[in-house]
XYZ file of C-alpha atoms in Angstrom:
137
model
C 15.630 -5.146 -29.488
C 14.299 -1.684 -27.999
C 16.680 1.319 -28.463
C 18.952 2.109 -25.128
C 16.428 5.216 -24.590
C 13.164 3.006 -23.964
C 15.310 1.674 -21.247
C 15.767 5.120 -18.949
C 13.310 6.072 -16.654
C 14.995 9.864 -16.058
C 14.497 8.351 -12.743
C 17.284 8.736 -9.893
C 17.972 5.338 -9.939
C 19.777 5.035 -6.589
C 15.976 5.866 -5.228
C 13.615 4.563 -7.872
C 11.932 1.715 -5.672
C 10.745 4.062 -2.719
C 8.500 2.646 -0.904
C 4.547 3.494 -1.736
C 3.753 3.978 2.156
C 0.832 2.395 3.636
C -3.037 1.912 2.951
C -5.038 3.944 4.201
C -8.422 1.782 4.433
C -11.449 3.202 6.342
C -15.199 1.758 7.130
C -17.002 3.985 4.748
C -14.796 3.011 1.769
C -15.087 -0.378 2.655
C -18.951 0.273 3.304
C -19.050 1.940 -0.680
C -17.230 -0.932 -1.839
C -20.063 -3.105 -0.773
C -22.581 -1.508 -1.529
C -21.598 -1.198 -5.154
C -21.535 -4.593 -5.647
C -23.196 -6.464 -8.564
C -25.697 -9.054 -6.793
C -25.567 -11.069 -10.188
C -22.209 -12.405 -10.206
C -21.269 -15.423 -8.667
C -19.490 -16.516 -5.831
C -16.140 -17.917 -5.519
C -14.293 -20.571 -3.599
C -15.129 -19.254 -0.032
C -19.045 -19.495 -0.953
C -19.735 -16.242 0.171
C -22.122 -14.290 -2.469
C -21.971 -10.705 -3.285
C -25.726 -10.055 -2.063
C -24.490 -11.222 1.305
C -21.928 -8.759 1.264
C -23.873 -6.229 -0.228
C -27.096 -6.895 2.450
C -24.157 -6.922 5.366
C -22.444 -3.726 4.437
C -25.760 -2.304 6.304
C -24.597 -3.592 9.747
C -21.952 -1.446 11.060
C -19.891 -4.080 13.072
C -19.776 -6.227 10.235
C -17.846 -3.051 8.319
C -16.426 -2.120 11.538
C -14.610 -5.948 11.753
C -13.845 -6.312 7.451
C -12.206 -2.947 7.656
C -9.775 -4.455 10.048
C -9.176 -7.738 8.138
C -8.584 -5.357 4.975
C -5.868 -2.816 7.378
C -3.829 -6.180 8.790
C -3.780 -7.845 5.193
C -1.865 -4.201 3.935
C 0.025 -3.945 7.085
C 1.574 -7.761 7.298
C 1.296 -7.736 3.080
C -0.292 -11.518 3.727
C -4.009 -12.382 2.143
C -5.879 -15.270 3.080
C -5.057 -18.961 1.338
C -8.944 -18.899 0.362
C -8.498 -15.750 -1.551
C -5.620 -17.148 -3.957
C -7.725 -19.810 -5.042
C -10.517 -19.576 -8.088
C -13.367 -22.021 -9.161
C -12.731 -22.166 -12.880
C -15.811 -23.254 -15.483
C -16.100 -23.361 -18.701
C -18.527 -20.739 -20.273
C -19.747 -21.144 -23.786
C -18.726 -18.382 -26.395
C -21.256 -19.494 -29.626
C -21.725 -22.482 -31.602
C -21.835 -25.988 -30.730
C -22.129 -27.343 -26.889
C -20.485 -29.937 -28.069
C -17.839 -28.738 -28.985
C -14.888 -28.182 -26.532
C -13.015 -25.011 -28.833
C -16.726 -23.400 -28.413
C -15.939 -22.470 -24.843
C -13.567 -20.257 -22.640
C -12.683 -20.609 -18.662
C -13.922 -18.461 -16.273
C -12.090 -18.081 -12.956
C -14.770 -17.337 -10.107
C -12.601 -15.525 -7.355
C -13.662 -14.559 -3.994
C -15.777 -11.703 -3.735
C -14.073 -10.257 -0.901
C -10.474 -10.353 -2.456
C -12.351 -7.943 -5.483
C -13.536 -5.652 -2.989
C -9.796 -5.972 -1.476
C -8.017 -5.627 -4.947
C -10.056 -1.798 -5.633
C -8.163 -0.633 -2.114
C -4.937 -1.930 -3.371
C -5.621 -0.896 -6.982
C -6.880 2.501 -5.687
C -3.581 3.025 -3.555
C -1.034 2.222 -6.175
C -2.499 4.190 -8.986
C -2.456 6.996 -6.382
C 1.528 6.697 -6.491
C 1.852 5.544 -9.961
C 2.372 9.573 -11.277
C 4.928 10.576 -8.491
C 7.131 7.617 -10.709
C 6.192 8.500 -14.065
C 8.351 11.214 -16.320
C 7.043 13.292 -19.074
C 9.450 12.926 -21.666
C 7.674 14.486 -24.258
C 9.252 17.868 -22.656
């Protein structure tokens, strides 16, 4: 339905999927990341909670020991089981409580996946321009 032209990149398509190269995660982004978590939100499926993490992220072999978890899950692209599963409730919008269409799920992830997904998010976005193409020149 999209004109041919929303299709081309301007991309050299024989090379388009290069590789993004690896993470580059250290102990004093992974100590930030910690320490700029939000002590209010729940916990997920592993039952650890963020002000755990967040009163941890002071003791440097505890940094020292999630940095390397965080470097082998980029190296061997892999993630624990734990952190693909969610604890989903159902959180009331307004109205009646009794009243199922009054209330939305939630999916309560583990805390240390978030923390994980701002190094991977970080990383990509960092490689996102070297793809895109001004075509407004």
């Amino acid at each position: 339905p999209l004109p041919e032209e929303c299709y081309s990149s301007g991309v050299d398509h024989d090379h388009q999927y290069e590789e993004c190269g690896s993470m580059d995660i250290r102990k004093e982004d992974v100590y930030a990341q910690l320490k700029k978590l939000n002590i209010y939100k729940s916990m997920g499926p592993d039952d650890i909670h963020p002000k755990l993490l967040k009163s941890l992220a002071d003791n440097p072999s505890f940094v020292k020991n999630l940095t390397l978890l965080y470097q082998k899950c980029a190296e061997e692209c892999v993630i624990p089981m734990i952190w693909k599963t969610a604890n989903v409730i159902a959180l009331q919008k307004k109205g009646s409580k009794n009243q199922a269409l009054n209330y939305r799920p939630v999916s309560l992830t583990c805390i240390l996946c978030k923390v994980y997904e701002q190094f991977v998010k970080s990383h990509v976005l960092n490689f996102v321009p070297v793809l895109c193409v001004d075509t407004t020149a």
